Coordinates of C-alpha atoms in Angstrom, one line a residue:
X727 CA 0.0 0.0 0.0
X728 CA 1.8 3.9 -1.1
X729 CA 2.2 6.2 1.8
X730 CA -0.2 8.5 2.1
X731 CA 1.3 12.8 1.0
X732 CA 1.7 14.7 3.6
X733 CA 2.1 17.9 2.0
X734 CA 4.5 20.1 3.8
X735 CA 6.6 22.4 1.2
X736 CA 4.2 25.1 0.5
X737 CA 6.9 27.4 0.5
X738 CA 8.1 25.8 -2.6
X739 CA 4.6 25.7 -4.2
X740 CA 1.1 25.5 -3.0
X741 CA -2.0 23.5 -4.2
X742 CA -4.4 24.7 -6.7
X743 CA -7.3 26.6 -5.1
X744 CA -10.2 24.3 -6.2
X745 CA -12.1 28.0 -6.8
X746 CA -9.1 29.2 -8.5
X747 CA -9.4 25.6 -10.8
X748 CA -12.9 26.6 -11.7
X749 CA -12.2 30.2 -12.1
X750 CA -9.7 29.3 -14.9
X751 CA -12.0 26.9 -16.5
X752 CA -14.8 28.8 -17.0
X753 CA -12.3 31.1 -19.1
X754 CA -12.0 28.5 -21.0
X755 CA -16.3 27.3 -21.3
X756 CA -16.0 29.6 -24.3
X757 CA -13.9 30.7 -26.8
X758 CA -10.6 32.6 -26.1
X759 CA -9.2 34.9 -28.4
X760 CA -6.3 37.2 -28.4
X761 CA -6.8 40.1 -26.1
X762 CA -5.0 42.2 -28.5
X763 CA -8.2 41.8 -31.1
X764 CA -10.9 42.9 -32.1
X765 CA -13.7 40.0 -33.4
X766 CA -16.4 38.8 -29.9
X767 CA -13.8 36.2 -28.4
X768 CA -10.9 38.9 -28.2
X769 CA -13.2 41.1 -26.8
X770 CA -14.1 38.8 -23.9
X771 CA -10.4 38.0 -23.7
X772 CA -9.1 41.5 -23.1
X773 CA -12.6 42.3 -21.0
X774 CA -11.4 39.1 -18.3
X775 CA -7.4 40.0 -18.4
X776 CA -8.5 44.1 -17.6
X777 CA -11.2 42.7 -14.8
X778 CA -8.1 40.3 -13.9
X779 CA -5.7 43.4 -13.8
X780 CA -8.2 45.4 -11.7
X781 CA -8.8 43.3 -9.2
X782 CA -4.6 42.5 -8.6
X783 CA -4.4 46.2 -8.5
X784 CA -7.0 46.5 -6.1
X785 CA -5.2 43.8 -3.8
X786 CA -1.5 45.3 -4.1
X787 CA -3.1 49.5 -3.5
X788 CA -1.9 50.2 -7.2
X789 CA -3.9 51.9 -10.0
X790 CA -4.4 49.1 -13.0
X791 CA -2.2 50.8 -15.6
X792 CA 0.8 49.8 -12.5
X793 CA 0.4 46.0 -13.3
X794 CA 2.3 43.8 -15.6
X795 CA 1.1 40.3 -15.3
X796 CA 4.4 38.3 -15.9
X797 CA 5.6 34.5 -16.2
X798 CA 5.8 34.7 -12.0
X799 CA 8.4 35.7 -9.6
X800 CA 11.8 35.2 -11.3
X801 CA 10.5 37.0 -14.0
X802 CA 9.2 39.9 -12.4
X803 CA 12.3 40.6 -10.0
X804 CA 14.7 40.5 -13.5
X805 CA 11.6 43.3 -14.7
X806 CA 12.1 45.3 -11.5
X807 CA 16.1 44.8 -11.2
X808 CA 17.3 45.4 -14.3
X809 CA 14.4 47.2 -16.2
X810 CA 15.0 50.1 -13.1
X811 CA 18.4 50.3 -13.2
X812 CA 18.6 50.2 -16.8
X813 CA 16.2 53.2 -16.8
X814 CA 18.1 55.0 -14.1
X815 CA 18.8 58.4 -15.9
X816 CA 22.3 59.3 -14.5
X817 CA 23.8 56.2 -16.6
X818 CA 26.4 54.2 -15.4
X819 CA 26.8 55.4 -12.4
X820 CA 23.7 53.6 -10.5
X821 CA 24.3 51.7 -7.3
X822 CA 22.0 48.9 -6.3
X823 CA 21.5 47.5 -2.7
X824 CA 19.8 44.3 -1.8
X825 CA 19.8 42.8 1.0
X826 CA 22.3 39.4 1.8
X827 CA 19.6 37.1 2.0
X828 CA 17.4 37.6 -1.2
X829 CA 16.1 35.4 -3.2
X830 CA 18.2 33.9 -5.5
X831 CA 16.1 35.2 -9.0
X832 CA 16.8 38.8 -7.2
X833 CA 20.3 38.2 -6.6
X834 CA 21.0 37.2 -9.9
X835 CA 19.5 40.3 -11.1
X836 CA 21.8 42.3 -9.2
X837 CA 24.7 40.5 -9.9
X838 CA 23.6 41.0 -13.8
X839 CA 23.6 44.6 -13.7
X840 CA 27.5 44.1 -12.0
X841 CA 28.0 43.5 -15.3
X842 CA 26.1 46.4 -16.9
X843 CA 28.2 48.5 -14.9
X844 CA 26.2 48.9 -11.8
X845 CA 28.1 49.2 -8.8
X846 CA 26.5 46.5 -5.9
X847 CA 26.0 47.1 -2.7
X848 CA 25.1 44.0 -0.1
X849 CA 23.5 44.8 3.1
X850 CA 24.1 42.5 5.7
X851 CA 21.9 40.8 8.2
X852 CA 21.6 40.0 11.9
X853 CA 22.1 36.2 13.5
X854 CA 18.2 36.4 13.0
X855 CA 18.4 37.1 9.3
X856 CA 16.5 41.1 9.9
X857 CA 18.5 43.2 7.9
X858 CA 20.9 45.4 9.6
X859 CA 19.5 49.0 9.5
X860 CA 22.8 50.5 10.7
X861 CA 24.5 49.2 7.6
X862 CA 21.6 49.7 5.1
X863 CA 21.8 53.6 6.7
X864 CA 25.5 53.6 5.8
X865 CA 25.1 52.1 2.4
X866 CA 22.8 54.8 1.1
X867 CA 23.9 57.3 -0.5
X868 CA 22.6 60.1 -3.7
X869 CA 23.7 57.6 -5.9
X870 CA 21.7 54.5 -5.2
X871 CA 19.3 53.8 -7.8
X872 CA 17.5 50.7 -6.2
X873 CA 17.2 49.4 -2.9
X874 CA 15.5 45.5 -2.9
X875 CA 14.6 43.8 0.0
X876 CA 12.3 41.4 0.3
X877 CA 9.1 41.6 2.4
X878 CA 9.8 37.8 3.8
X879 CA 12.1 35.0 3.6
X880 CA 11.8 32.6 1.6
X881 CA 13.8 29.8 3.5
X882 CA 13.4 30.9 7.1
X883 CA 10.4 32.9 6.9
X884 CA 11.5 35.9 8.5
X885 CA 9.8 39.4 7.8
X886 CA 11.7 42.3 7.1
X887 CA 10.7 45.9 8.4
X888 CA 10.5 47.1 5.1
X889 CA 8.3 50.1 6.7
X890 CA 11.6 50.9 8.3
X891 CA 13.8 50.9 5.6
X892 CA 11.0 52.4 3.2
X893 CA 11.9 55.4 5.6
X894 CA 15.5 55.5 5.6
X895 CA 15.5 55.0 1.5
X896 CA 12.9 58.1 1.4
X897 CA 15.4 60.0 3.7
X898 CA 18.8 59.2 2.4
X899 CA 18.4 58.1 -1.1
X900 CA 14.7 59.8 -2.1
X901 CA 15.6 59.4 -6.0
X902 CA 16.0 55.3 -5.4
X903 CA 13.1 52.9 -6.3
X904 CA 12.3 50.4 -3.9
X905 CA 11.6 46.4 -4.8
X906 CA 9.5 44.1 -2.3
X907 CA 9.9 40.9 -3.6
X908 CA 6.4 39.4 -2.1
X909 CA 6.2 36.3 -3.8
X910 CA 6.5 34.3 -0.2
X911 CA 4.5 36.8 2.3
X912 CA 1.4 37.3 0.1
X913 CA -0.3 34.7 1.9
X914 CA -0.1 35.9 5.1
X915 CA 1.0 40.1 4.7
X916 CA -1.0 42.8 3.9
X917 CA -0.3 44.2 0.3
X918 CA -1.4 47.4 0.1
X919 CA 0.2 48.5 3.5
X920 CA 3.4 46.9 1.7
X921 CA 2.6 47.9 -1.5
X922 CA 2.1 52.0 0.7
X923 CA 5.7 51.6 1.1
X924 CA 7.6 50.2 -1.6
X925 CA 7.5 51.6 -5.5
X926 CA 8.1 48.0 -6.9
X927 CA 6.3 44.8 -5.6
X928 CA 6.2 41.7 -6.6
X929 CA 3.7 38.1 -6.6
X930 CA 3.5 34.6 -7.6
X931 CA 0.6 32.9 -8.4
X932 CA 1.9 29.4 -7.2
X933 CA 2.6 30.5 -3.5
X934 CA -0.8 31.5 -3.2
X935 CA -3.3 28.9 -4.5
X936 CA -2.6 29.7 -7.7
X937 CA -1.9 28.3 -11.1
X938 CA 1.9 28.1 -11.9
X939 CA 3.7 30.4 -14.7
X940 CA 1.7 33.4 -13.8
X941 CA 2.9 36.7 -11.4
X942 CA 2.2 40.2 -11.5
X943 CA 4.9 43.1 -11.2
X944 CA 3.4 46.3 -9.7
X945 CA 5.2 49.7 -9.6
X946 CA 4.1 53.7 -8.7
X947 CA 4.1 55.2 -11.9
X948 CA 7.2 57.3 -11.4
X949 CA 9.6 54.5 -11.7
X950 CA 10.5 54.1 -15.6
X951 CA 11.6 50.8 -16.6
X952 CA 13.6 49.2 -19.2
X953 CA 11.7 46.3 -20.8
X954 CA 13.8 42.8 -20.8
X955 CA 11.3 41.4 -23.8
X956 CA 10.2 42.7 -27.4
X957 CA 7.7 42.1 -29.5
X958 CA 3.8 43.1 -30.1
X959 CA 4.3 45.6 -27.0
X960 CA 2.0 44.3 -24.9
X961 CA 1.4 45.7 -21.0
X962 CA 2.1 49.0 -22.5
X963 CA 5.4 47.8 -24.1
X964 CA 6.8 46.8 -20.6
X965 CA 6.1 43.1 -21.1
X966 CA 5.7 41.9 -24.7
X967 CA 4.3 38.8 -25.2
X968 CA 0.5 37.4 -25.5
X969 CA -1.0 37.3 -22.1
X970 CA -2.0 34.3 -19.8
X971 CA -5.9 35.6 -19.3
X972 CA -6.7 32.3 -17.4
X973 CA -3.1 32.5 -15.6
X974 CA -4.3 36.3 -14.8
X975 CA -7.9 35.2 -14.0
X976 CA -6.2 32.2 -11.6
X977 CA -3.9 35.1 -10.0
X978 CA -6.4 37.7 -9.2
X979 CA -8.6 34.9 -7.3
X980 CA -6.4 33.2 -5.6
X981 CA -5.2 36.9 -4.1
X982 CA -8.7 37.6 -2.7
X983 CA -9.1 34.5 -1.4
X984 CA -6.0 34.6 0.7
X985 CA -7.0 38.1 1.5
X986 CA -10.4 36.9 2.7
X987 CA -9.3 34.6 5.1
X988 CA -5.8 36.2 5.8
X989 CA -6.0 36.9 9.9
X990 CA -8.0 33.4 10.5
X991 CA -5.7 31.3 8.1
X992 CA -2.4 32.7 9.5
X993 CA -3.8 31.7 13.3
X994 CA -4.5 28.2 12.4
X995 CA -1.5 27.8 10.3
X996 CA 0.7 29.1 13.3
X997 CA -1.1 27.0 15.7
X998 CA 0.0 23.9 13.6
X999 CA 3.7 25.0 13.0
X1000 CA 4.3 25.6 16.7
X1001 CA 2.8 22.1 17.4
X1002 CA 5.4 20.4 14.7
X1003 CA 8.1 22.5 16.2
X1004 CA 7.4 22.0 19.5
X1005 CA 6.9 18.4 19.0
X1006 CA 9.8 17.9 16.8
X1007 CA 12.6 19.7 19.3
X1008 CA 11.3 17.5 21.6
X1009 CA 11.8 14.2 19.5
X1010 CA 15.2 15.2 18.2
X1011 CA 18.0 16.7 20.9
X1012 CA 20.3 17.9 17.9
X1013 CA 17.5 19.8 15.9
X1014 CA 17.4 23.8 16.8
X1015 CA 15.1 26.4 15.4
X1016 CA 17.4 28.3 13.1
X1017 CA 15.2 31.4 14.0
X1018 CA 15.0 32.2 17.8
X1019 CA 12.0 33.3 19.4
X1020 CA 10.7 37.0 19.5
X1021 CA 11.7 37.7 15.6
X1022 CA 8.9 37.7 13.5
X1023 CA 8.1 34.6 11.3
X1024 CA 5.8 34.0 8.6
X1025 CA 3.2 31.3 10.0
X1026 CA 3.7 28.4 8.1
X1027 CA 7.3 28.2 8.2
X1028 CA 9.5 26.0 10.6
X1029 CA 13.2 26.4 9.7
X1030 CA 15.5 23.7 11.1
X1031 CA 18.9 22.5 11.5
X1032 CA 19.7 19.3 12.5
X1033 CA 23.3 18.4 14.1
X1034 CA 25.1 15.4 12.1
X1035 CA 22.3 15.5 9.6
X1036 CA 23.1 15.4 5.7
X1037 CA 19.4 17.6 4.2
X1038 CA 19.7 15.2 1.1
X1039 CA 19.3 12.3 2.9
X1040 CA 17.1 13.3 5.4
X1041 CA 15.2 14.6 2.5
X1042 CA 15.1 11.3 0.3
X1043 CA 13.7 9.2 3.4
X1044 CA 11.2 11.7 4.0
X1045 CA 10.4 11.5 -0.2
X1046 CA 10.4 7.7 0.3
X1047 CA 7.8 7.6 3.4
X1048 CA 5.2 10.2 1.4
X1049 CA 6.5 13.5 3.3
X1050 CA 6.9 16.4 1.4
X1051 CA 9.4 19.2 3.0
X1052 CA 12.5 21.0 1.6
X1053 CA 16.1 21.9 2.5
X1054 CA 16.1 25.7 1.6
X1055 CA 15.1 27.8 -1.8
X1056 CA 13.5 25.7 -4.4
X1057 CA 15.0 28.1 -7.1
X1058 CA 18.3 27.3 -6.3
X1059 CA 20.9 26.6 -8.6
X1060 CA 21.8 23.1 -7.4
X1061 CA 20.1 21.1 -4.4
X1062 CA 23.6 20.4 -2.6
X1063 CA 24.6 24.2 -2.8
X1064 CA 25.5 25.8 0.9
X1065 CA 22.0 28.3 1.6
X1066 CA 23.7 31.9 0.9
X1067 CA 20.5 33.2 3.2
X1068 CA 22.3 30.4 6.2
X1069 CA 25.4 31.7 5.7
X1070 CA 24.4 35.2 5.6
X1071 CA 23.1 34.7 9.2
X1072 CA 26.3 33.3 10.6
X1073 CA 25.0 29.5 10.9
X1074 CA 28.0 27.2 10.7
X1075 CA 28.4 25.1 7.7
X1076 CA 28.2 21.7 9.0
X1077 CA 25.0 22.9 10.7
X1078 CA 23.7 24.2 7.9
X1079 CA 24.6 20.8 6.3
X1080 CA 21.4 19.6 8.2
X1081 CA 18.8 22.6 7.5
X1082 CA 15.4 21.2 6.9
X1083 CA 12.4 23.8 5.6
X1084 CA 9.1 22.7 6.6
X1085 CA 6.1 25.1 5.4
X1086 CA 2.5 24.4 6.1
X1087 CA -0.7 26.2 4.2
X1088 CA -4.6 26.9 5.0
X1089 CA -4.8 22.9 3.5
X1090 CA -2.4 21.6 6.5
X1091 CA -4.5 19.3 8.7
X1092 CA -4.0 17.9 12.1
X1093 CA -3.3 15.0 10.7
X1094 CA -0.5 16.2 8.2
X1095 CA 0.9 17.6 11.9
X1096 CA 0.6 14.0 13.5
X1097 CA 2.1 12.0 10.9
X1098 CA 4.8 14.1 10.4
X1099 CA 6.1 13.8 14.0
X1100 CA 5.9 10.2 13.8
X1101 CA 7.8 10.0 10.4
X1102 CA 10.7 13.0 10.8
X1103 CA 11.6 11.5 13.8
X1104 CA 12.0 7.9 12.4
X1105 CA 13.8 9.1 9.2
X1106 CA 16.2 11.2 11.5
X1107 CA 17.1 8.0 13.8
X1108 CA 17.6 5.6 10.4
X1109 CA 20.2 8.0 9.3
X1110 CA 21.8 7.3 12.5
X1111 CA 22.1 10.3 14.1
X1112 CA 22.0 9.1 17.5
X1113 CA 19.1 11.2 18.5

């Protein structure tokens, strides 16, 4: 007899909304033309992307001509990166910060405009992973063009206080544009108060009940931006390319739906992740919470690091028994890579060796909770670990 999923990796993606499913196929009941037409199924094409783009505007405090719909997060942090700098009118002398634990489609952006002749700034972070607002004061300067930080983690979970650095930015660097990457909070976070503070945020419909290959990049209309694709000019030549009008349609409802239940969700979900943790430290002497208490922490994540404890193999066993968890940033490069975000926070390499990313969602049950502290446990002990 299979295993039966239990589904713990929403970080990496989340299941399909079952209204989001039906939301998308009733795009699809009748015939779907090009939005960029003009014959009855065009029409109703560009009518359902428009609704689509007012509601996402709507949900992320942002007028509907500030919304690109893009292929999803990666995309829209290279739109927001590169396009801004790229646009930055003093030339080649634009500096970039970000902070030392982004996400690795935003750090890849920044190190591409290294190359464009941007100069790059890194802003470091405490043991906690909060970036250091002493060092993001000294950074800034007249010259930086864009500052990107990222409203949550990704890997640990931890929220930034981007309404703190919003403030420094508008005080010592008031020409820069601001990037949220909110691809990971906007399940639990209020958009528009982030959205109030940043000129550039961005979502993933995956993270959030939605469909795969489908995001949104918002921005205040005074930030210019370079386009990174050509073509029919679509989005008002910012993002060329026929539209996803289902994908759009999937990512405007699964955003109100999270919305909706935002405050009640994130209680439940917390509830479950401190019963896992709680239960899981006390199963395993050599696991640690790689966050400490008191720093705020997305709900449904539970970062940990195991002592002695190789995260491939950990991970395989888990695989093998039906349990679904992760060992850092699904968009990594390689899966046996060192976490740039651990090492960032000071966490010793042959701890971070062991680091184990589980992330629970509105669909996490009590019994997804009770199996896995029967299962971790067991997988932990068979790799010998002496726990």
């Amino acid at each position: 007899m299979t295993d039966p999923i239990t589904y713990l990796d929403h970080a990496a993606t989340t299941p399909l909304r079952p209204e989001v499913a039906e939301a998308m196929a009733a795009v699809h009941a009748e015939p779907l033309g090009n939005p960029t037409g003009s014959h009855p199924p065009a029409q109703r094409a560009r009518r359902l992307l428009e609704e689509a783009r007012d509601e996402v505007a709507d949900l992320l405090g942002r007028a509907p001509a500030e919304v690109v719909f893009t292929s999803g997060g990666t995309e829209s942090a290279n739109l927001a990166v590169l396009g801004t700098l790229q646009a930055w009118p003093r030339g080649g002398d634009a500096v970039a910060l970000c902070s030392a634990v982004e996400h690795p489609a935003v750090r890849a952006s920044c190190e591409a405009a290294v190359r464009l002749g941007v100069e790059l700034r890194e802003v470091p972070v405490d043991r906690a992973g909060v970036l250091d607002l002493d060092a993001l004061r000294a950074a800034l300067s007249p010259g930086v063009a864009l500052v990107a930080l990222m409203a949550a983690n990704n890997e640990t979970g931890v929220v930034q206080p981007v309404d703190a650095v919003a403030e420094l930015v508008r005080d010592r660097a008031p020409q820069a544009a601001m990037f949220s990457d909110a691809v990971q909070a906007a399940p639990y976070l209020d958009l528009r108060a982030l959205g109030r503070q940043v000129d550039l945020i961005s979502v993933s419909a995956h993270k959030v009940g939605g469909p795969v290959g489908t995001g949104a990049l918002a921005l205040r209309g005074r930030v210019a931006l370079v386009p990174r694709q050509f073509g029919g000019g679509q989005e008002q030549e910012r993002r060329s390319g026929t539209q996803d009008v289902a994908g759009a349609v999937g990512l405007a409802t699964a955003l109100r739906l999270a919305a909706a239940e935002r405050a009640v969700a994130g209680d439940a979900v917390a509830a479950r992740r401190d019963r896992l943790a709680v239960g899981l430290l006390d199963a395993l002497p050599r696991a640690r919470r790689t966050v400490g208490a008191g720093v705020p922490v997305l709900p449904g994540h539970l970062h940990l690091c195991i002592e002695g404890i190789e995260r491939e193999e950990l991970l395989v066993k888990l695989g093998a028994a039906g349990l679904c968890a992760s060992g850092g940033s699904s968009c990594a490069s390689g899966a046996l890579e060192p976490s740039t975000v651990l090492a960032a926070m000071g966490v010793p390499t042959e701890l971070a060796q062991g680091a184990i990313r589980f992330t629970l969602g509105p669909t996490t049950t009590d019994e997804d909770i009770e199996r896995a502290l029967v299962v971790v446990p067991e997988a932990v002990r068979s790799l010998c670990v002496g726990t």
